[in-house]
mmCIF file of C-alpha atoms in Angstrom:
data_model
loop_
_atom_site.group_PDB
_atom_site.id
_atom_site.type_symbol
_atom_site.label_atom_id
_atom_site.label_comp_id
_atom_site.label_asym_id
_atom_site.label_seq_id
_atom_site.Cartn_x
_atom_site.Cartn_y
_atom_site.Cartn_z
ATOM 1 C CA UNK A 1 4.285 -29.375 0.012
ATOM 2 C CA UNK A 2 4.658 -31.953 2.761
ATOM 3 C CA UNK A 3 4.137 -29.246 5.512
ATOM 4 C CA UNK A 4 0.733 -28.078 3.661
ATOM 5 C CA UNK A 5 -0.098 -32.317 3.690
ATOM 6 C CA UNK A 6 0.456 -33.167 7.234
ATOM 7 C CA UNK A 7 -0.310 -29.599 8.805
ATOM 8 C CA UNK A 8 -3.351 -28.221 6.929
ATOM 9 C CA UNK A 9 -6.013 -30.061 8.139
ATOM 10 C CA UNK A 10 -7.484 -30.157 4.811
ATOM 11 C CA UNK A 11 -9.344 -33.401 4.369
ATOM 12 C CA UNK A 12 -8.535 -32.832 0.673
ATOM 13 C CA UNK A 13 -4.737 -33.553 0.983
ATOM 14 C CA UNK A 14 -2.452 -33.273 -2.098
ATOM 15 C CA UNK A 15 -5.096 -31.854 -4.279
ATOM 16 C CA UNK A 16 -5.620 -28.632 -2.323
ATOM 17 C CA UNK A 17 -1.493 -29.249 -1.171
ATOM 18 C CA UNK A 18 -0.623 -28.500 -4.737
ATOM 19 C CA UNK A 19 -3.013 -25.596 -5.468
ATOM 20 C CA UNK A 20 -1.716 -23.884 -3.184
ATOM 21 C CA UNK A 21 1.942 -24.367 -3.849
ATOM 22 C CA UNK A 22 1.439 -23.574 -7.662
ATOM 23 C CA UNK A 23 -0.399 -20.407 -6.385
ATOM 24 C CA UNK A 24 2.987 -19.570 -4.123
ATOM 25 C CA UNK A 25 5.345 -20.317 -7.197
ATOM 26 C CA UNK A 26 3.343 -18.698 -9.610
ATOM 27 C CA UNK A 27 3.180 -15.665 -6.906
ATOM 28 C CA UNK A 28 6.967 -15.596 -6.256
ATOM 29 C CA UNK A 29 7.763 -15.951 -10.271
ATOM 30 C CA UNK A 30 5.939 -12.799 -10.853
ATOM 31 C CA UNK A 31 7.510 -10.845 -8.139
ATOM 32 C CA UNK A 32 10.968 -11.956 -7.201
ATOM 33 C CA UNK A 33 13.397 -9.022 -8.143
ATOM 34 C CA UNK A 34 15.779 -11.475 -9.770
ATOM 35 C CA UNK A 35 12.753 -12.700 -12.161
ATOM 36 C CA UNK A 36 12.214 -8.799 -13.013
ATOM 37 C CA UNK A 37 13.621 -7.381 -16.162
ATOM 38 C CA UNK A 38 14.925 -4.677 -16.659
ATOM 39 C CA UNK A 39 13.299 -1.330 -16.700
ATOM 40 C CA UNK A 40 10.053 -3.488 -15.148
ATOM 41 C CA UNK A 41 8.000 -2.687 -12.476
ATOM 42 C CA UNK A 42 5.656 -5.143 -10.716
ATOM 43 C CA UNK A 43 2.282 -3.653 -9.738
ATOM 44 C CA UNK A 44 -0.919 -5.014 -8.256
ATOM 45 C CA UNK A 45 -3.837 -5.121 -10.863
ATOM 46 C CA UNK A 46 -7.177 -6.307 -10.605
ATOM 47 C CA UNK A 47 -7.723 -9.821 -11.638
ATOM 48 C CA UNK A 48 -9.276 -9.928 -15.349
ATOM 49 C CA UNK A 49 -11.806 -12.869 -14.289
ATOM 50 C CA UNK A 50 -13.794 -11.158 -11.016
ATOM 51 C CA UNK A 51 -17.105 -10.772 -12.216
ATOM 52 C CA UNK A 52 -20.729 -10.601 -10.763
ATOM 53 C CA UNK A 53 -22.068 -6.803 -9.266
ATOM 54 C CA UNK A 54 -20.022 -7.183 -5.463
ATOM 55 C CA UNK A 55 -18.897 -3.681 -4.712
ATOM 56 C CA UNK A 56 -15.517 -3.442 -3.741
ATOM 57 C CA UNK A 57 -12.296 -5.834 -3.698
ATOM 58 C CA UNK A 58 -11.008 -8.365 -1.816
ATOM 59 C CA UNK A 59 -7.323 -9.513 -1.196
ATOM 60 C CA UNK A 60 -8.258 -12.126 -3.913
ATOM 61 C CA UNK A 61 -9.080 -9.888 -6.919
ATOM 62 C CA UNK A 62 -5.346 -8.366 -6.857
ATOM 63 C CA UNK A 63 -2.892 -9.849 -9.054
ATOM 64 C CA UNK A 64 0.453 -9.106 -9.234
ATOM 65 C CA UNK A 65 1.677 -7.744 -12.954
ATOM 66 C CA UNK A 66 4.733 -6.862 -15.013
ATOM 67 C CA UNK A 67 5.152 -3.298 -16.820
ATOM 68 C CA UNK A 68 7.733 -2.646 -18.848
ATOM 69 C CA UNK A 69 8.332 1.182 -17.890
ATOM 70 C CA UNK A 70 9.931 1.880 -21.383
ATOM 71 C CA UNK A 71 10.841 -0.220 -23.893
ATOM 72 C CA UNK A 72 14.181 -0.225 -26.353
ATOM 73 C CA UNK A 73 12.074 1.571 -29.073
ATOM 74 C CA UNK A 74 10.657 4.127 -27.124
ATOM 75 C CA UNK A 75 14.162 5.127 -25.588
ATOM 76 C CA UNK A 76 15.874 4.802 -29.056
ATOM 77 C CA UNK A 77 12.831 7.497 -30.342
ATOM 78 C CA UNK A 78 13.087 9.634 -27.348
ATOM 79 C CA UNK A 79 16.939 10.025 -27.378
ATOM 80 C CA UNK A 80 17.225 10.052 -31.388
ATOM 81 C CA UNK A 81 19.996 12.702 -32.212
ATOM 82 C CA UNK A 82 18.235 13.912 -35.595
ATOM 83 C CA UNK A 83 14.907 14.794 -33.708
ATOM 84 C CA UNK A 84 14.383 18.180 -34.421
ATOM 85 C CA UNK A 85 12.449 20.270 -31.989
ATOM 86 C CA UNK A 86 9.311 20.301 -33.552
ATOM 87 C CA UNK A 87 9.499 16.796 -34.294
ATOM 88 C CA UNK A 88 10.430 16.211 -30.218
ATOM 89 C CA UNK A 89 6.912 18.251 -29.413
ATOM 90 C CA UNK A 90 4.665 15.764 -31.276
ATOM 91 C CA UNK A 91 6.734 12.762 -30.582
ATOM 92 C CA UNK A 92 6.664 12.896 -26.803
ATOM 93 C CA UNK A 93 2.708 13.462 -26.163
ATOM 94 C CA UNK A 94 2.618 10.696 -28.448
ATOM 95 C CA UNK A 95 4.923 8.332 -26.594
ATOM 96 C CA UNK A 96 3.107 9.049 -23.709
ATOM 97 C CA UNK A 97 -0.356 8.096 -25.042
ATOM 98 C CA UNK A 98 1.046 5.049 -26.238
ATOM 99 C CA UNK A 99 2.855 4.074 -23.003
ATOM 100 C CA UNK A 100 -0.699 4.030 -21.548
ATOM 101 C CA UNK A 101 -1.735 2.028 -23.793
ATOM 102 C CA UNK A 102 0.751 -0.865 -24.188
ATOM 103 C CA UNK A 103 0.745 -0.724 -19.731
ATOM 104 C CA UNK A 104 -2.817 -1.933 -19.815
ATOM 105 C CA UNK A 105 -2.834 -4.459 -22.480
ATOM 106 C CA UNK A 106 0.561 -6.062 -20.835
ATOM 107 C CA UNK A 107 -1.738 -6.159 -17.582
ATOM 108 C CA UNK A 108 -4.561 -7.749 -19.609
ATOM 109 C CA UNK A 109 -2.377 -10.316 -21.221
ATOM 110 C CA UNK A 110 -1.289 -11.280 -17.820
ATOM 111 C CA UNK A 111 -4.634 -11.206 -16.273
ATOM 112 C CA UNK A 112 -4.899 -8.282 -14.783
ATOM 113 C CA UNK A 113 -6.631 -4.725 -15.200
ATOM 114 C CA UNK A 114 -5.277 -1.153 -14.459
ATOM 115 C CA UNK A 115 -7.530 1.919 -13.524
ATOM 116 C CA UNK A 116 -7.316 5.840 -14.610
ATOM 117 C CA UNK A 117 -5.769 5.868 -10.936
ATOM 118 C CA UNK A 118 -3.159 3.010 -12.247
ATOM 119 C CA UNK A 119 -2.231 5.244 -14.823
ATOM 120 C CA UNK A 120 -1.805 8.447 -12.636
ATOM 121 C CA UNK A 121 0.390 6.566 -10.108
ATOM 122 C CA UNK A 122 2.740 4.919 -12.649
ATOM 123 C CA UNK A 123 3.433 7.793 -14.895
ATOM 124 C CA UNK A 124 2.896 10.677 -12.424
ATOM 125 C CA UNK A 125 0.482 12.345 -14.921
ATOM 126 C CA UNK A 126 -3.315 13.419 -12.960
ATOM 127 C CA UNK A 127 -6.016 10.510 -12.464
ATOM 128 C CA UNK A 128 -7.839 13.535 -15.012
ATOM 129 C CA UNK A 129 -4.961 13.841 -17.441
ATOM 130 C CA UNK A 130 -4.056 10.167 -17.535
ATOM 131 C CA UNK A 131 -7.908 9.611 -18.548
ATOM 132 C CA UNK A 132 -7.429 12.433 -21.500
ATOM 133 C CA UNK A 133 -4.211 10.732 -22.782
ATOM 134 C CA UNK A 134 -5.717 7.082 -22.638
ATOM 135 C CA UNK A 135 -9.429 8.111 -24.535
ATOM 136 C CA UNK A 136 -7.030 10.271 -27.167
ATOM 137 C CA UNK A 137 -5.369 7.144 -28.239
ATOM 138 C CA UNK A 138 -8.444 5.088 -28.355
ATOM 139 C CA UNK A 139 -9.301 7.282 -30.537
ATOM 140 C CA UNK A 140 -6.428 7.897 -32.715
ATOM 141 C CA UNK A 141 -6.200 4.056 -33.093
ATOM 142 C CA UNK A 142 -9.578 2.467 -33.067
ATOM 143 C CA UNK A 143 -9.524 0.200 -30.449
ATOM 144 C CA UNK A 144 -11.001 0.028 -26.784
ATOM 145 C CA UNK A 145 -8.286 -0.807 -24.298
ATOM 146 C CA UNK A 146 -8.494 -2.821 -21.409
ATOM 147 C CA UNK A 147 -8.967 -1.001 -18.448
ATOM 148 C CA UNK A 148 -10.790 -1.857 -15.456
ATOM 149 C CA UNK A 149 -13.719 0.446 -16.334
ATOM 150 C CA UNK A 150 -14.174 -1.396 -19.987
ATOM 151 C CA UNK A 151 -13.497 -5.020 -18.763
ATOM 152 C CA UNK A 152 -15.676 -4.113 -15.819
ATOM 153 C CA UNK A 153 -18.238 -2.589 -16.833
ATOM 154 C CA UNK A 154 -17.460 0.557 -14.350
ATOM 155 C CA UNK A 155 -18.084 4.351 -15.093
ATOM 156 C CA UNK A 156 -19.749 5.481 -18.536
ATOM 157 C CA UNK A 157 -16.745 3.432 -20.752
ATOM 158 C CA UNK A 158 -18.218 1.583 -23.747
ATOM 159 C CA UNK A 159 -17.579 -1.806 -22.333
ATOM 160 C CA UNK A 160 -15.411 -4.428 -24.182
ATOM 161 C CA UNK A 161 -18.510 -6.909 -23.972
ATOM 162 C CA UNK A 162 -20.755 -4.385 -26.067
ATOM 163 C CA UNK A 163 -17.863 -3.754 -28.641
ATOM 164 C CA UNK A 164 -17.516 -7.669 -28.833
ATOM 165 C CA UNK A 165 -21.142 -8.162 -29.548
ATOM 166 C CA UNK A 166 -21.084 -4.911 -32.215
ATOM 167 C CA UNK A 167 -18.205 -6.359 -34.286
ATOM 168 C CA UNK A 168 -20.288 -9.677 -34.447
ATOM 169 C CA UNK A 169 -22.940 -8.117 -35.238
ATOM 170 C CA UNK A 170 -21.423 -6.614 -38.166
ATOM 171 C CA UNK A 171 -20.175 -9.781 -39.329
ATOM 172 C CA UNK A 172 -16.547 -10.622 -37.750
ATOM 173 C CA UNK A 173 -16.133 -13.899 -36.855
ATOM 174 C CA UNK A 174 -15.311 -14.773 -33.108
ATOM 175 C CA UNK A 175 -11.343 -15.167 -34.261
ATOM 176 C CA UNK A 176 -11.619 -11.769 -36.298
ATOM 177 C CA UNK A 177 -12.842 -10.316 -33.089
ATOM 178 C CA UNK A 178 -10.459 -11.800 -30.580
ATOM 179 C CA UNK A 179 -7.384 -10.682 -32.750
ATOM 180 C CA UNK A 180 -8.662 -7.051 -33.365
ATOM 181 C CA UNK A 181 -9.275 -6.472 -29.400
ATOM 182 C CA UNK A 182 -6.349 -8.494 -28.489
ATOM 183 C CA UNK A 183 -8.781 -10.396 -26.638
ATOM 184 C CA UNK A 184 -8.435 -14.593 -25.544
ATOM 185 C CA UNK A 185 -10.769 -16.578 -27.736
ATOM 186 C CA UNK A 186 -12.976 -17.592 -24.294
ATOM 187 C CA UNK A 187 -13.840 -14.170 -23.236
ATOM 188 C CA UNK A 188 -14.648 -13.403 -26.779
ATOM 189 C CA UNK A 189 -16.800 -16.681 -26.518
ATOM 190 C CA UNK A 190 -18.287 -15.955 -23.230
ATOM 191 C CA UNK A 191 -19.117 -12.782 -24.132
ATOM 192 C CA UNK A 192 -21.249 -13.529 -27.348
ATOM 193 C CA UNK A 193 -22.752 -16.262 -25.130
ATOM 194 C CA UNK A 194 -23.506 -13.749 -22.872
ATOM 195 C CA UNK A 195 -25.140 -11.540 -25.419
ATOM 196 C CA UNK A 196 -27.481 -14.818 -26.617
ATOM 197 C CA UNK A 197 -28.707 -15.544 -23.108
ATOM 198 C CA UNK A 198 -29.853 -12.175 -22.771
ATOM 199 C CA UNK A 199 -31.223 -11.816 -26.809
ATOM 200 C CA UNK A 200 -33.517 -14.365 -25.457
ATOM 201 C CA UNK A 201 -34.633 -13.753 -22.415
ATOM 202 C CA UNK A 202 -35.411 -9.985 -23.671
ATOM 203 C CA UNK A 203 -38.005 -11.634 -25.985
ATOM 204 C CA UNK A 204 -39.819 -12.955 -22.263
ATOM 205 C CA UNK A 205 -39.390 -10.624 -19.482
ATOM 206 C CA UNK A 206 -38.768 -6.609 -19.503
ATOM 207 C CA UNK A 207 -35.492 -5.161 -19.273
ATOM 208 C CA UNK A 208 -35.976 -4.220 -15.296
ATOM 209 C CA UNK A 209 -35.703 -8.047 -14.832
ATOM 210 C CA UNK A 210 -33.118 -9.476 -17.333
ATOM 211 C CA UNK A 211 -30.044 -7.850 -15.121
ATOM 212 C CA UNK A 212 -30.819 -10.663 -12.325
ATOM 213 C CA UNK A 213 -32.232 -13.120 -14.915
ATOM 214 C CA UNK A 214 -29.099 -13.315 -17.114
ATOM 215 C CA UNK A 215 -26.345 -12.675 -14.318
ATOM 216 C CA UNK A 216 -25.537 -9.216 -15.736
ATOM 217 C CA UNK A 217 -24.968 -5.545 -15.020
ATOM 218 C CA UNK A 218 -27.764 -3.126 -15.466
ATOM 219 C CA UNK A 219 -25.578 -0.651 -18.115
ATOM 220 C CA UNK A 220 -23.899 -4.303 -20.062
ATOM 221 C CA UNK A 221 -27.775 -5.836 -20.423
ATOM 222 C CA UNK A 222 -28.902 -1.592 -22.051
ATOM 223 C CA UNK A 223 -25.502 -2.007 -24.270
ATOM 224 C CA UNK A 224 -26.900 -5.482 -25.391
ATOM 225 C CA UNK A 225 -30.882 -4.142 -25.189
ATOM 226 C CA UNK A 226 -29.395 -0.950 -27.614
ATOM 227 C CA UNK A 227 -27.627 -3.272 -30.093
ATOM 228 C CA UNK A 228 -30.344 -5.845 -30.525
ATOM 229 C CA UNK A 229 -33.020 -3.373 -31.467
ATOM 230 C CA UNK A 230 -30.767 -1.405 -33.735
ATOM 231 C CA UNK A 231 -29.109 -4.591 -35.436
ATOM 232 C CA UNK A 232 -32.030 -6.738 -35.277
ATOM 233 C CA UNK A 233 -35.134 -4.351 -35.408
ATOM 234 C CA UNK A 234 -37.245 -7.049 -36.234
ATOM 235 C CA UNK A 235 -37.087 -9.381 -33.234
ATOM 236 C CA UNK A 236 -39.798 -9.184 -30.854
ATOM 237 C CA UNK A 237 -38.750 -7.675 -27.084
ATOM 238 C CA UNK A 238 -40.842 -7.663 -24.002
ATOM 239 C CA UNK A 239 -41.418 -3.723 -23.025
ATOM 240 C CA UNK A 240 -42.439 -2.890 -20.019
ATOM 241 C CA UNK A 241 -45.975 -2.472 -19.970
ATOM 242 C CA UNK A 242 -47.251 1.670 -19.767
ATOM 243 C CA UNK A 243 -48.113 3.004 -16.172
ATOM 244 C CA UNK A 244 -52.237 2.456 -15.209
ATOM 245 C CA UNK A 245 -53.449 5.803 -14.695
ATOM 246 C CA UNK A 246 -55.255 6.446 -11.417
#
């Protein structure tokens, strides 16, 4: 830290000293090989936070992660003596699904988002097939998981934001909401704010505008526009007004 004080330049001095030495610590606890467990793999993920419509990534929206490649359980199911071979068939498509499934939400818990191409590259499985695996156990369980195209609103994916709003909707309370979708109690929050901000300004200005207006993604503010006139058919929202004939 004294190096970053005298050497930086920065008229800010110990406050932007110590950023960026928690940044380096919290950097080098992530990915120092002693720090990694066992059957762990660090890999770069998107950072959960980076929002706004800028195409592409910077070096800033990585984030280094930890996967566990396969836990205790899975190897203790995989290697169990008394599976039969027809039990073995619909146990390992299943562990598979799964794996998916626990790799992005230990990504999310940690920050961090993983892509279909994520997938592909950590279990060697297609961008196409690792896609197939991850909607099949969406569906078999019920829940959206956190992958860059439902956190980020990329690609057709019913987004986490619109599932958010739904279950409120419906009734859940924020805490109800955060537990089933294994979601922190501020994004849960923000995105119900979210969903307010653009409730209202929907009952102004037509839907071409509220994308700009509320800070939003075109396909997030048509999740929102859908769910407002289909849970609350009764509140007044701007259309945009029919084309003047020539």
């Amino acid at each position: 830290m004294p190096k970053f004080l005298t050497e930086s330049g920065d008229t800010h001095g110990p406050v932007i000293a110590r950023a960026i030495v928690d940044d380096l610590l919290a950097t080098l606890e992530r990915c120092s090989p002693e720090r990694v467990p066992p059957k762990t793999i660090v890999w770069l993920a998107v950072c959960l936070e980076r929002r706004g419509q800028r195409t592409g990534l910077a070096p800033g929206d990585w984030l280094p992660v930890q996967l566990t490649v396969v836990t205790e359980k899975e190897v203790k199911l995989l290697t169990d003596p008394q599976l039969g071979n027809a039990r073995a068939r619909q146990v390992r498509p299943a562990f598979h699904r799964a794996r998916f499934g626990r790799w992005c939400h230990e990504a999310y818990q940690q920050g961090g988002v993983l892509s279909h191409l994520d997938l592909s590259l950590l279990s060697g499985w297609s961008e196409g097939s690792s896609g197939t695996r991850l909607r099949a156990y969406q569906a078999e369980t019920g829940e959206i998981v956190p992958t860059r195209g439902t956190v980020h609103d990329i690609g057709p994916a019913v987004t986490h934001q619109a599932e958010v709003v739904r279950r409120w909707l419906r009734h859940d309370s924020p805490a109800q909401i955060a537990r089933a979708l294994n979601h922190s109690q501020d994004a849960v929050d923000r995105y119900l704010a979210d969903y307010h901000k653009g409730r209202t300004l929907a009952q102004t200005f037509p839907p071409a505008e509220l994308p700009i207006l509320a800070g939003l993604t075109p396909s997030v503010v048509q999740h929102y526009l859908e769910l407002l006139r289909q849970y609350e058919p009764t509140l007044a929202v701007c259309e945009p007004a029919p084309a003047v004939p020539f």
